[in-house]
Coordinates of C-alpha atoms in Angstrom, one line a residue:
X10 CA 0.0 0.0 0.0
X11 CA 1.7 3.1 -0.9
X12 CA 0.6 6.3 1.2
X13 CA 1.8 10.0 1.2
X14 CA 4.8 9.5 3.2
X15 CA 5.9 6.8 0.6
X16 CA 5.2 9.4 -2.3
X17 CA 6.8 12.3 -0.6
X18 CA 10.1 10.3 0.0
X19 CA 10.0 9.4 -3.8
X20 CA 13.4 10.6 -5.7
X21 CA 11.2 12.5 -7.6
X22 CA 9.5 14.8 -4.9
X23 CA 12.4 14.4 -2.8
X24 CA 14.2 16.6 -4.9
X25 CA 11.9 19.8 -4.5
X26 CA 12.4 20.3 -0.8
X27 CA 9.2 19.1 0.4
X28 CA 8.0 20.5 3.4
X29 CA 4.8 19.3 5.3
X30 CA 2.2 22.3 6.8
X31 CA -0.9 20.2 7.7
X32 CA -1.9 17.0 8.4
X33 CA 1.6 15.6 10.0
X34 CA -0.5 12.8 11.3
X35 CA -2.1 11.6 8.2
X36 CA 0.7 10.9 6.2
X37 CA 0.0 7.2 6.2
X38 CA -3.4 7.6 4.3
X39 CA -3.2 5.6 1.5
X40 CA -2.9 6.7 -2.3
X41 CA -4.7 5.4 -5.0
X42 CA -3.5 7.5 -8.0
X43 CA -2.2 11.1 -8.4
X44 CA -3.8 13.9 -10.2
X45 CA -2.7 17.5 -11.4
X46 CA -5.1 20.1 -11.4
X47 CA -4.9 23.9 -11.2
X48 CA -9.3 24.1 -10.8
X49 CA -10.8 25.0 -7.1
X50 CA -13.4 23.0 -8.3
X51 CA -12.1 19.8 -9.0
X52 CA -13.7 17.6 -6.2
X53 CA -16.7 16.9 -8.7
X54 CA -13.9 14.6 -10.5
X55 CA -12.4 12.7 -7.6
X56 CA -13.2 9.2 -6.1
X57 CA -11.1 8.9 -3.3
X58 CA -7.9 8.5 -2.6
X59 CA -6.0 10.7 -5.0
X60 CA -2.8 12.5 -4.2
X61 CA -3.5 16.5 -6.0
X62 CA -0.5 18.2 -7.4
X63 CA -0.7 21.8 -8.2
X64 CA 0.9 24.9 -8.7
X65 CA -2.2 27.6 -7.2
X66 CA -2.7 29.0 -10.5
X67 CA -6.4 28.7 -9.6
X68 CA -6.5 30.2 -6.5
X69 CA -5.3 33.9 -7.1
X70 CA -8.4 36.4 -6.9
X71 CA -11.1 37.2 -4.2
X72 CA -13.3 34.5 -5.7
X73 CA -11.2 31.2 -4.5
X74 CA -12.7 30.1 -0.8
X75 CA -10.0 28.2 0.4
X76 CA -11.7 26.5 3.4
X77 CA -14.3 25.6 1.0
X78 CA -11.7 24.4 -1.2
X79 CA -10.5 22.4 1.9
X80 CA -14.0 21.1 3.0
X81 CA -14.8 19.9 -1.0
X82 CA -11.4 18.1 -0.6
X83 CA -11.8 16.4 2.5
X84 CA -15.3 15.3 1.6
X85 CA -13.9 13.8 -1.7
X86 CA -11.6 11.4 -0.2
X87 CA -8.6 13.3 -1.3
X88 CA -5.5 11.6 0.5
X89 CA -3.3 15.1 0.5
X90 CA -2.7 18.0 -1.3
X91 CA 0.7 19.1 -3.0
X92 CA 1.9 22.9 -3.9
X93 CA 4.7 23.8 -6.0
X94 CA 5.2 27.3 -5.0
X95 CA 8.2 28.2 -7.0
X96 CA 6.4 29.5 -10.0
X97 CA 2.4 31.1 -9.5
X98 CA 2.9 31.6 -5.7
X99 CA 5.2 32.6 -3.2
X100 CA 3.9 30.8 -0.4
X101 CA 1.0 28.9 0.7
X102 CA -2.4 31.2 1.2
X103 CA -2.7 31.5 4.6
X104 CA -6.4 30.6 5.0
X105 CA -5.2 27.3 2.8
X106 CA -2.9 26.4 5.8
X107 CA -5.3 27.2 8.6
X108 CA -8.2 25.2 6.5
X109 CA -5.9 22.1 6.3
X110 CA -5.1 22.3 9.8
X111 CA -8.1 22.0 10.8
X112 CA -9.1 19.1 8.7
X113 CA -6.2 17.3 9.1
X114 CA -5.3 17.3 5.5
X115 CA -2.2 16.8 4.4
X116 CA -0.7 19.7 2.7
X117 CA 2.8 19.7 1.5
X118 CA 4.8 22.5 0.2
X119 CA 8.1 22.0 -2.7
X120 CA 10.3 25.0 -2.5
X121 CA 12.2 23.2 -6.0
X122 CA 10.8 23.1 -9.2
X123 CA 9.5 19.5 -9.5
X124 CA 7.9 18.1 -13.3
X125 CA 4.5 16.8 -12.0
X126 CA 4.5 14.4 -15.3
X127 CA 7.3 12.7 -13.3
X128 CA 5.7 12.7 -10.3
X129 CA 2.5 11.1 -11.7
X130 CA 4.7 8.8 -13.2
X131 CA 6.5 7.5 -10.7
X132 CA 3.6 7.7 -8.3
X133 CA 1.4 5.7 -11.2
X134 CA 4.7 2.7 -11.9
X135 CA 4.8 2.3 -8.3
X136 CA 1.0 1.9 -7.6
X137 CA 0.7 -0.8 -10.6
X138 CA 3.6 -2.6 -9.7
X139 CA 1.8 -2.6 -6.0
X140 CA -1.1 -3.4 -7.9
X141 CA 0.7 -6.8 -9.5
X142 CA 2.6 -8.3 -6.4
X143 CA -0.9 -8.1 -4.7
X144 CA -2.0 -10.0 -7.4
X145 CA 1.0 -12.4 -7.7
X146 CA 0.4 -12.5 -3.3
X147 CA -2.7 -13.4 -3.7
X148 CA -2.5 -15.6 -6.7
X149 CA 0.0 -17.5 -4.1
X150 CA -2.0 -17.6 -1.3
X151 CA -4.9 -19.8 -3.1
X152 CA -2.2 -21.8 -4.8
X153 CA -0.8 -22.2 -0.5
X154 CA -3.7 -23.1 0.8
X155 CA -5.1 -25.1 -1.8
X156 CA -2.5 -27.4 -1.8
X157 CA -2.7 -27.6 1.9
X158 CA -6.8 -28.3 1.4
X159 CA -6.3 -31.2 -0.7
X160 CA -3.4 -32.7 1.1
X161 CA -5.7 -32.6 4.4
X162 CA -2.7 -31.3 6.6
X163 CA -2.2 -30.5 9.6
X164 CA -3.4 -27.5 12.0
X165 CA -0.4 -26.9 12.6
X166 CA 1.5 -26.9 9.1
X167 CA -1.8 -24.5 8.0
X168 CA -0.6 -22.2 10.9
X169 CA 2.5 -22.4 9.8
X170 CA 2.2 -21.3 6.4
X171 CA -0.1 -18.7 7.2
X172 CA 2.7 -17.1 9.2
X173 CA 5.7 -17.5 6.6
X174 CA 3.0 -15.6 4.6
X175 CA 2.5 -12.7 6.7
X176 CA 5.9 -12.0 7.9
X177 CA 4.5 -12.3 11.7
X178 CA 3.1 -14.6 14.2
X179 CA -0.4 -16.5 13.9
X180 CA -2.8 -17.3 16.6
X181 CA -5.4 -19.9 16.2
X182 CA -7.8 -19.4 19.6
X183 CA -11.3 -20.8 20.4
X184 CA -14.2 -19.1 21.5
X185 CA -13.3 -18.5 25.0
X186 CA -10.0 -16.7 23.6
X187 CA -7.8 -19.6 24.7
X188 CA -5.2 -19.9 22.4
X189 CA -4.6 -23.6 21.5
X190 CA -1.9 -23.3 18.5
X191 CA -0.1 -21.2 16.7
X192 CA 3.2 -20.1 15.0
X193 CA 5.5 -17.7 16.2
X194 CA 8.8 -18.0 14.3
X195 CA 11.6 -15.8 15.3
X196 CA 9.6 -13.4 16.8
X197 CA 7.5 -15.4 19.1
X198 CA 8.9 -14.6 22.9
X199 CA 6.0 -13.5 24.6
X200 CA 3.5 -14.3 22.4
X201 CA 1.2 -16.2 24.4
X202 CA 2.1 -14.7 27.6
X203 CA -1.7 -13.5 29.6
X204 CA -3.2 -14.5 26.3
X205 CA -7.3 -14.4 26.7
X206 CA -6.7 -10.9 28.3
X207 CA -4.7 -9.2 25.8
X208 CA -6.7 -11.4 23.1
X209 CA -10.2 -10.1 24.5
X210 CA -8.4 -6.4 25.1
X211 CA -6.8 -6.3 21.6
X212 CA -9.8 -7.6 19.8
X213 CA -12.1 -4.7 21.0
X214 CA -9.6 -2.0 20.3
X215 CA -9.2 -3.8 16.7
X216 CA -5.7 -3.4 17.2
X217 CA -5.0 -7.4 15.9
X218 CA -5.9 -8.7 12.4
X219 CA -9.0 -11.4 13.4
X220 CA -10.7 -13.6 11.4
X221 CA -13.5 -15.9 12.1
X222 CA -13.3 -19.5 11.2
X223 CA -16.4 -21.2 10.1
X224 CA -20.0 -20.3 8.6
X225 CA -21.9 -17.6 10.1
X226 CA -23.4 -19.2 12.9
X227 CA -21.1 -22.0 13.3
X228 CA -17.9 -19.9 14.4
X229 CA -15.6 -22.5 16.2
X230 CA -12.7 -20.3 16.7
X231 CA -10.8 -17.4 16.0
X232 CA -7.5 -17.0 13.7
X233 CA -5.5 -13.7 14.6
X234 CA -2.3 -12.1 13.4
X235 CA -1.2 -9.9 16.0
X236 CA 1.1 -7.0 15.7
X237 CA 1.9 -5.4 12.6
X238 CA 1.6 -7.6 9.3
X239 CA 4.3 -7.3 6.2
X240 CA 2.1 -9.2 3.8
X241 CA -0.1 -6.8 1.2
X242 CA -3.1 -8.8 2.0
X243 CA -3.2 -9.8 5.4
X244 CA -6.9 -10.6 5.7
X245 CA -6.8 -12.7 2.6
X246 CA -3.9 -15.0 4.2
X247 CA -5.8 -15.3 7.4
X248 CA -9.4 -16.4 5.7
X249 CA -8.1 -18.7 3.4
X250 CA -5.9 -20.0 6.2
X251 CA -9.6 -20.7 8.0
X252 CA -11.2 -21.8 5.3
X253 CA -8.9 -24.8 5.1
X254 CA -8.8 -25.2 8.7
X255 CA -12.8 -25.9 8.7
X256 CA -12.5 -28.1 5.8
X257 CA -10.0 -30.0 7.5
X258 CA -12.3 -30.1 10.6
X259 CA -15.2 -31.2 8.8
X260 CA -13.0 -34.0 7.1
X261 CA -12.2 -35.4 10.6
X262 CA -15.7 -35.3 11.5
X263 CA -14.8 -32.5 13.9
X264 CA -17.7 -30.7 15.9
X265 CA -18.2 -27.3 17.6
X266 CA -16.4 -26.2 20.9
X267 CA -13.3 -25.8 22.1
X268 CA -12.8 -29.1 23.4
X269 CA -12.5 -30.6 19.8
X270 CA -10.6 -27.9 19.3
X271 CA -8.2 -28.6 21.5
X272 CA -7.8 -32.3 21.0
X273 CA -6.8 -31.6 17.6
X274 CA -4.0 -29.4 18.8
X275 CA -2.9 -31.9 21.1
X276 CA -3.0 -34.3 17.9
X277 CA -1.1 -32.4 15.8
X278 CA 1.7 -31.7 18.1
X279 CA 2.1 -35.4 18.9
X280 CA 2.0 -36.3 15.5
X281 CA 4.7 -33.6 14.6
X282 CA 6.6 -34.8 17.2
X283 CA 6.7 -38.6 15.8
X284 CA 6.9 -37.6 12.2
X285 CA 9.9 -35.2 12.9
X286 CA 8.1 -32.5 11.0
X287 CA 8.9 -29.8 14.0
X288 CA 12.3 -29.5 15.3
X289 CA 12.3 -25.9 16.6
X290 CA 12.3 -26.6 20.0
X291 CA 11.9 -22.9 21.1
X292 CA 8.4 -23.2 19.1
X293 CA 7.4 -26.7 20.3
X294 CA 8.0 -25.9 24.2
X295 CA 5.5 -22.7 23.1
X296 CA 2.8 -24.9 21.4
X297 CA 3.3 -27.3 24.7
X298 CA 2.6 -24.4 26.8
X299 CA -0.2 -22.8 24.7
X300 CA -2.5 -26.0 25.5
X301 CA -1.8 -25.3 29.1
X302 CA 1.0 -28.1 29.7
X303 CA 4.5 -26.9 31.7
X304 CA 7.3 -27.4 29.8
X305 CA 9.6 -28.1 32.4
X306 CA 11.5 -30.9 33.6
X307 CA 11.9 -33.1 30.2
X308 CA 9.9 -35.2 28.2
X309 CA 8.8 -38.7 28.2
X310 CA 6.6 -40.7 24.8
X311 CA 4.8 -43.3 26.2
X312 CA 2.2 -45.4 24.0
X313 CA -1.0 -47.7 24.8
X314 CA -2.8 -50.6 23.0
X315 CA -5.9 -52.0 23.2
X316 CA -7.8 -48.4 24.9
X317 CA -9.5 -45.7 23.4
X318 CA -8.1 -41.9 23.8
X319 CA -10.3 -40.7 26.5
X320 CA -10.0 -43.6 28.5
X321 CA -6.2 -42.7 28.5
X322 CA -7.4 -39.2 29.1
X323 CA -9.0 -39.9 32.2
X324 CA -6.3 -42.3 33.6
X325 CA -3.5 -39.3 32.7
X326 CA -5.6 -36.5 34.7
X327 CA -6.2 -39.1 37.7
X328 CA -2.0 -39.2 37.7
X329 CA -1.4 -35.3 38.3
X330 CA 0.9 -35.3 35.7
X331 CA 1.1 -32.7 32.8
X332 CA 1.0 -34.3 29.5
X333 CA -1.1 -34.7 26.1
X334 CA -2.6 -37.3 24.2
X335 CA -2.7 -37.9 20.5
X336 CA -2.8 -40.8 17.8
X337 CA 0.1 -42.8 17.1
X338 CA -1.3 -45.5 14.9
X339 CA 0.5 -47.1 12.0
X340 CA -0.4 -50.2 10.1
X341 CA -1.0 -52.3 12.8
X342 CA -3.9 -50.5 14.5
X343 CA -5.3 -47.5 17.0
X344 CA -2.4 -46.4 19.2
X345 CA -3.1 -43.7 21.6
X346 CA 0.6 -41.6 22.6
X347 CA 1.5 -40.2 25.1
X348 CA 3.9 -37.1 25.9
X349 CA 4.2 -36.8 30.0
X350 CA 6.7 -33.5 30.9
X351 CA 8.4 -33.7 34.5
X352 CA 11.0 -34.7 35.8
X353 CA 12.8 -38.6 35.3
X354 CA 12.2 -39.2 39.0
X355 CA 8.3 -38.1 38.6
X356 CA 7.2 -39.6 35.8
X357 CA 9.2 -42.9 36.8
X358 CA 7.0 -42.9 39.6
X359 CA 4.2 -42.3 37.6
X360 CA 4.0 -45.0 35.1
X361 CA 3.0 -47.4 37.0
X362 CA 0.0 -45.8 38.4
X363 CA -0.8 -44.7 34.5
X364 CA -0.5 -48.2 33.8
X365 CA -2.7 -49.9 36.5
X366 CA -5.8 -46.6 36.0
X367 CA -6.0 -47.6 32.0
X368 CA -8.7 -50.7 30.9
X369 CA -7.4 -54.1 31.6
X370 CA -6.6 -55.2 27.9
X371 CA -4.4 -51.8 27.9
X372 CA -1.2 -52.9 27.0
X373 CA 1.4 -49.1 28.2
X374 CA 5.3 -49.1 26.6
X375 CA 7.8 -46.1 27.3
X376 CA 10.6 -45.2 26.3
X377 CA 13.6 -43.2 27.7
X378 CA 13.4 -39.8 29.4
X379 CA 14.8 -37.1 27.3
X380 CA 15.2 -33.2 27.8
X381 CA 14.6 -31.9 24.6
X382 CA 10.8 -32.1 23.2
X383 CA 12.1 -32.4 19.7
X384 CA 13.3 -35.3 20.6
X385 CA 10.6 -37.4 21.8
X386 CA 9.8 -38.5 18.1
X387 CA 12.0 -41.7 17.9
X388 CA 10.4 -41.9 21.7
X389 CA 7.3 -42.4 20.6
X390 CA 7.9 -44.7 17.6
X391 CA 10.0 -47.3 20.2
X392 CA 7.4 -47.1 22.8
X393 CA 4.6 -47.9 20.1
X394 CA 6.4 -50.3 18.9
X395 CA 7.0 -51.9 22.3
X396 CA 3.0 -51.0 23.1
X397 CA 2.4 -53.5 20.0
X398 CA 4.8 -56.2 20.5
X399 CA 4.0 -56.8 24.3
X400 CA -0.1 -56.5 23.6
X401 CA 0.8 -59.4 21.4
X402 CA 2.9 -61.3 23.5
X403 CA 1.7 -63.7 26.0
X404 CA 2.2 -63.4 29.1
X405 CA 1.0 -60.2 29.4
X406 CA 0.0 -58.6 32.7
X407 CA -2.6 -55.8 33.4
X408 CA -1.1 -52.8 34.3
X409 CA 2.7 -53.8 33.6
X410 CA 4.7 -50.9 32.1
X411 CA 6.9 -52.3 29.3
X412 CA 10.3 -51.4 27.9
X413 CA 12.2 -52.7 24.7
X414 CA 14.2 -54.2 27.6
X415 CA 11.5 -56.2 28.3
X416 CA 11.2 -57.5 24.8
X417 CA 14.4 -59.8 25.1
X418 CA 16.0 -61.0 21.7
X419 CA 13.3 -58.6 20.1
X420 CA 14.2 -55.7 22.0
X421 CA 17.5 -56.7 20.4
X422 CA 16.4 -56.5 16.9
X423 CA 14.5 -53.1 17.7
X424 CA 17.8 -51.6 18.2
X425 CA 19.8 -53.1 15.1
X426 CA 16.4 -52.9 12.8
X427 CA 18.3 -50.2 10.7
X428 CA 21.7 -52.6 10.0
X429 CA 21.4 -54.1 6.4
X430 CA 22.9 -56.8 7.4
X431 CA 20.1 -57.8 9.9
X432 CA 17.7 -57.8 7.2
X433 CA 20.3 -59.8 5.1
X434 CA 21.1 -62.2 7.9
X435 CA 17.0 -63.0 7.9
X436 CA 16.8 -63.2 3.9
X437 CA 20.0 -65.6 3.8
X438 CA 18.1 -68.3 6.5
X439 CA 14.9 -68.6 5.3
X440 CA 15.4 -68.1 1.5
X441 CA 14.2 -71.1 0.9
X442 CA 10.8 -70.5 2.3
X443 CA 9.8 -67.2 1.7
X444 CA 7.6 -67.9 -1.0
X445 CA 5.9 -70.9 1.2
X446 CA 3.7 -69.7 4.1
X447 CA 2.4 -73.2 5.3
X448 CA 6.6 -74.2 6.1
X449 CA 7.3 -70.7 7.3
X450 CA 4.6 -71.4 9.8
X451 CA 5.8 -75.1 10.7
X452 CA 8.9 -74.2 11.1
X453 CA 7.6 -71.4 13.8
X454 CA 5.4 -73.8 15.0
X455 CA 8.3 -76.4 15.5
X456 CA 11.1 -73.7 17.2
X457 CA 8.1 -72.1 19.9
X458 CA 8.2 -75.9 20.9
X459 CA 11.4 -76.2 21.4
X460 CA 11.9 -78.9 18.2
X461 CA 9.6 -80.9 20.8
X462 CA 7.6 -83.9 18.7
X463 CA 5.4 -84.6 21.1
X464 CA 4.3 -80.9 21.7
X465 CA 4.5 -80.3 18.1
X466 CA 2.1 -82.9 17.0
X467 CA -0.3 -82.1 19.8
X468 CA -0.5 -78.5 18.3
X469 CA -0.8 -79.6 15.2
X470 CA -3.1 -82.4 16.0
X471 CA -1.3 -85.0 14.1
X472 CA 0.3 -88.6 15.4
X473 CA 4.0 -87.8 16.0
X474 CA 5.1 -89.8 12.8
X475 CA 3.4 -87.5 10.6
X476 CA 4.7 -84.9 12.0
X477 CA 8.3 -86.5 12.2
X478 CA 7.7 -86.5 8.3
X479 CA 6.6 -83.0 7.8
X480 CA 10.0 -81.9 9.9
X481 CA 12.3 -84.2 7.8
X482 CA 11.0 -82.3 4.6
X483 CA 11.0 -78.9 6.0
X484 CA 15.0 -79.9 7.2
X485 CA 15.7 -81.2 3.3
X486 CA 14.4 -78.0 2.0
X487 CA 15.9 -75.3 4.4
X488 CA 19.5 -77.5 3.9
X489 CA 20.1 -78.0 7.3
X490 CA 20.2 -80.0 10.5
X491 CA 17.1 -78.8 12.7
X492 CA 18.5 -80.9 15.8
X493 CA 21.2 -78.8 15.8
X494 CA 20.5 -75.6 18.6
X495 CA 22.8 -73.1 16.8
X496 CA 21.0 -74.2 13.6
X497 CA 17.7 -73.6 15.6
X498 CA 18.6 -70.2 17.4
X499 CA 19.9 -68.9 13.9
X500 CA 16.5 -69.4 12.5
X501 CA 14.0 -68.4 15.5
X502 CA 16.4 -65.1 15.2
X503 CA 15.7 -65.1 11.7
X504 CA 11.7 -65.3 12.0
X505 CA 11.9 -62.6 14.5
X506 CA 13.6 -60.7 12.1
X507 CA 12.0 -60.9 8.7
X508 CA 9.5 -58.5 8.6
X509 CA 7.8 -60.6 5.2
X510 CA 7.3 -63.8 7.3
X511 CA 3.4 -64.3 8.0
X512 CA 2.5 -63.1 11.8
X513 CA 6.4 -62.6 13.0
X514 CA 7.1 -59.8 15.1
X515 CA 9.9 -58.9 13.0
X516 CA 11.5 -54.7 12.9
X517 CA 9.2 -53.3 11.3
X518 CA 7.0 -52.7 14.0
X519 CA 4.5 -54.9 15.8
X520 CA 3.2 -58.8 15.7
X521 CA 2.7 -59.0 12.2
X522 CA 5.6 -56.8 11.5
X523 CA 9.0 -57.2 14.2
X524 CA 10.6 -55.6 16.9

């Protein structure tokens, strides 16, 4: 938006010793084009927002009413008057000056001889190349969000986004000014500091840029750039920011209120955190504290199986601890997560009352306490993994808190799962059967039993000649002695390990997928 102050510091008008009489204070009004006239009539012509350049060759003579001349001005929209009074005047009329005083129209003086078909040049250049980048802004902002839209992001990559568009901070709040995301980038300290006062101050005043999100009658929150915005179109950023946000909503089967609201944000951040999409952790302890979690004391991922969210919900608010919930699901199935902040010593403590308040076919994993937020993520993709593994195991107890320590061998593989060679330790043993499911699965059958006949053909109801048989070909095809423990423990590792072997808890993740 270019204004007078932006037209008077122009080379152009810079040169003729401008000097400012009236209207000090309205120098940011905006300037839609610029217009020479010499007529004391000339409002009649004028829609708004012109910049007037003249030399008051009109207004010599009894007949020119200058605070009339003012009034028709100021009615007309004009954004400030210009005088060149190096040629048809020596200075400004006096009743000109008092008129524009009074009316707080700006009213500049050149004491240099300035070519107005410059001016209007350079004044008309710069207002059409305005013109274009808020074309080319805007022309990015639906290409921004509409990409977001159809990749049904995130609330917080949309936040995001809308902030690297403005230049400034965004604020997503609900309807009880609470804010429960945003993004602050560099200039975020203090951001969310006392937020529903200054929200609920700022928003009265109309000091903050706020937009609604949803359809009249259905507002569910509130997106808000505070402070001072660089984009050109600040209001167009922030409504197609919302737009997507309630699409998104409506996509996830979202409803009303701040409470939905506010699980989502907890979603989103625990999903960021496991995906690595956030590493800013200057922004992440903000968006921790901004759903009214401390982010003191370090940072814990935890992950259950086999109970729904609220139900962890309820059993993390009867623990006193600070934490959030999210989804942490993969392939496998529903896996609540779980980010507890505190101290090692607290949360240890902790677990295992977290454990025992979830359902009984709850199956809890955690991993290792860390002091960094950002970097929870591999936290969270262990402890589901773990989660997974044990609900499959049996054995299990009710209300045990598990650890890849607890997983044995498998814990084991966890750890090496990246190592090529793992993987080409497990293709190398069971080559020969990968393409057979019905031998991959006697030969698991076989080592759980301990190369047992008797409990072999019990669990696969046969006599134990036919099974004898069944062994003898399995050891013909696979090449080797089964007898032989080493020969055994190589291949039980390798089942463990192969993540394409039918229902072995192999690296990849889970039983069905490994350790």
């Amino acid at each position: 938006m270019l204004t007078v102050a932006d037209v008077l510091a122009l080379p152009v008008l810079a040169g003729g010793s401008p000097h400012v009489v009236a209207g000090h204070d309205r120098l940011d009004a905006p300037v839609r084009w610029a217009h020479v006239t010499e007529q004391a009539d000339v409002a009649g012509l004028l829609d708004g927002g012109e910049l007037l350049l003249s030399t008051g060759l009109g207004w010599r003579g009894a007949a020119f009413d200058a605070r009339a001349f003012v009034t028709s001005l100021v009615e007309a929209g004009v954004a400030g008057l210009v005088v060149d009074v190096t040629e048809h005047l020596v200075a400004l009329p006096p009743e000109l000056v008092r008129a524009a005083r009074a009316a707080a129209l700006p009213l500049v003086e050149l004491h240099r001889v300035v070519r107005f078909v410059e001016v209007t040049e350079q004044i008309h250049g710069r207002l059409l190349h305005d013109q274009y980048e808020r074309l080319r802004f805007a022309e990015q902002v639906h290409s921004t969000f509409a990409s977001l839209a159809a990749a049904a992001t995130s609330t917080q990559e949309v936040l995001d986004r809308a902030a690297g568009l403005l230049g400034g901070p965004v604020v997503l709040e609900d309807l009880g000014h609470r804010a429960v995301a945003h993004a602050a980038g560099p200039h975020g300290a203090g951001l969310l500091v006392d937020w529903p006062r200054r929200s609920r101050r700022e928003a009265a005043n109309e000091g903050w840029l706020v937009v609604a999100a949803g359809p009249a009658g259905d507002r569910w929150a509130r997106l808000i750039a505070p402070g001072p915005v660089a984009a050109p179109d600040g209001r167009l950023v922030l409504e197609r920011a919302a737009e997507v946000l309630t699409v998104l909503r409506l996509l996830q089967g979202g409803t009303a209120g701040g409470d939905d609201l506010a699980l989502r944000a907890h979603d989103d951040l625990v999903h960021d955190l496991l995906r690595a999409r956030a590493v800013d952790e200057t922004a992440l302890r903000q968006r921790l504290r901004a759903l009214g979690v401390s982010a003191r004391g370090g940072y814990t991922a935890v992950a259950v199986v086999g109970a729904e969210r609220a139900e962890v919900s309820r059993a993390l608010a009867a623990t006193r601890v600070p934490g959030v919930t999210g989804t942490v699901g993969d392939r496998e199935g529903p896996v609540v997560g779980v980010l507890l902040v505190g101290a090692a010593r607290t949360v240890e403590e902790c677990l295992p009352r977290l454990a025992a308040a979830l359902p009984g076919a709850a199956t809890l994993a955690t991993s290792d306490h860390v002091e960094q937020i950002s970097a929870t993520g591999p936290g969270f993709a262990e402890a589901r993994h773990v989660a997974q593994v044990a609900a499959a195991s049996p054995g299990r107890a009710p209300g045990q808190v598990h650890r890849t320590a607890d997983l044995g061998v498998r814990g084991l593989l966890w750890r090496l799962r990246a190592d090529a060679r793992l993987a080409e330790f497990a293709e190398l043993q069971l080559a020969p059967l990968l393409d057979r499911a019905d031998d991959l699965a006697l030969l698991r059958d076989y080592l759980e039993v301990g190369g047992s006949m008797t409990r072999l053909a019990g669990r696969l109801h046969l006599s134990r000649p036919a099974a004898y048989g069944r062994v003898e070909r399995l050891s013909r095809r696979l090449g080797r002695d089964l007898e032989d423990p080493e020969v055994r423990l190589g291949l039980h590792l390798a089942l463990l390990t192969e993540p394409t072997s039918p229902g072995s808890p192999g690296p990849a993740g889970s039983p069905g997928g490994g350790p």
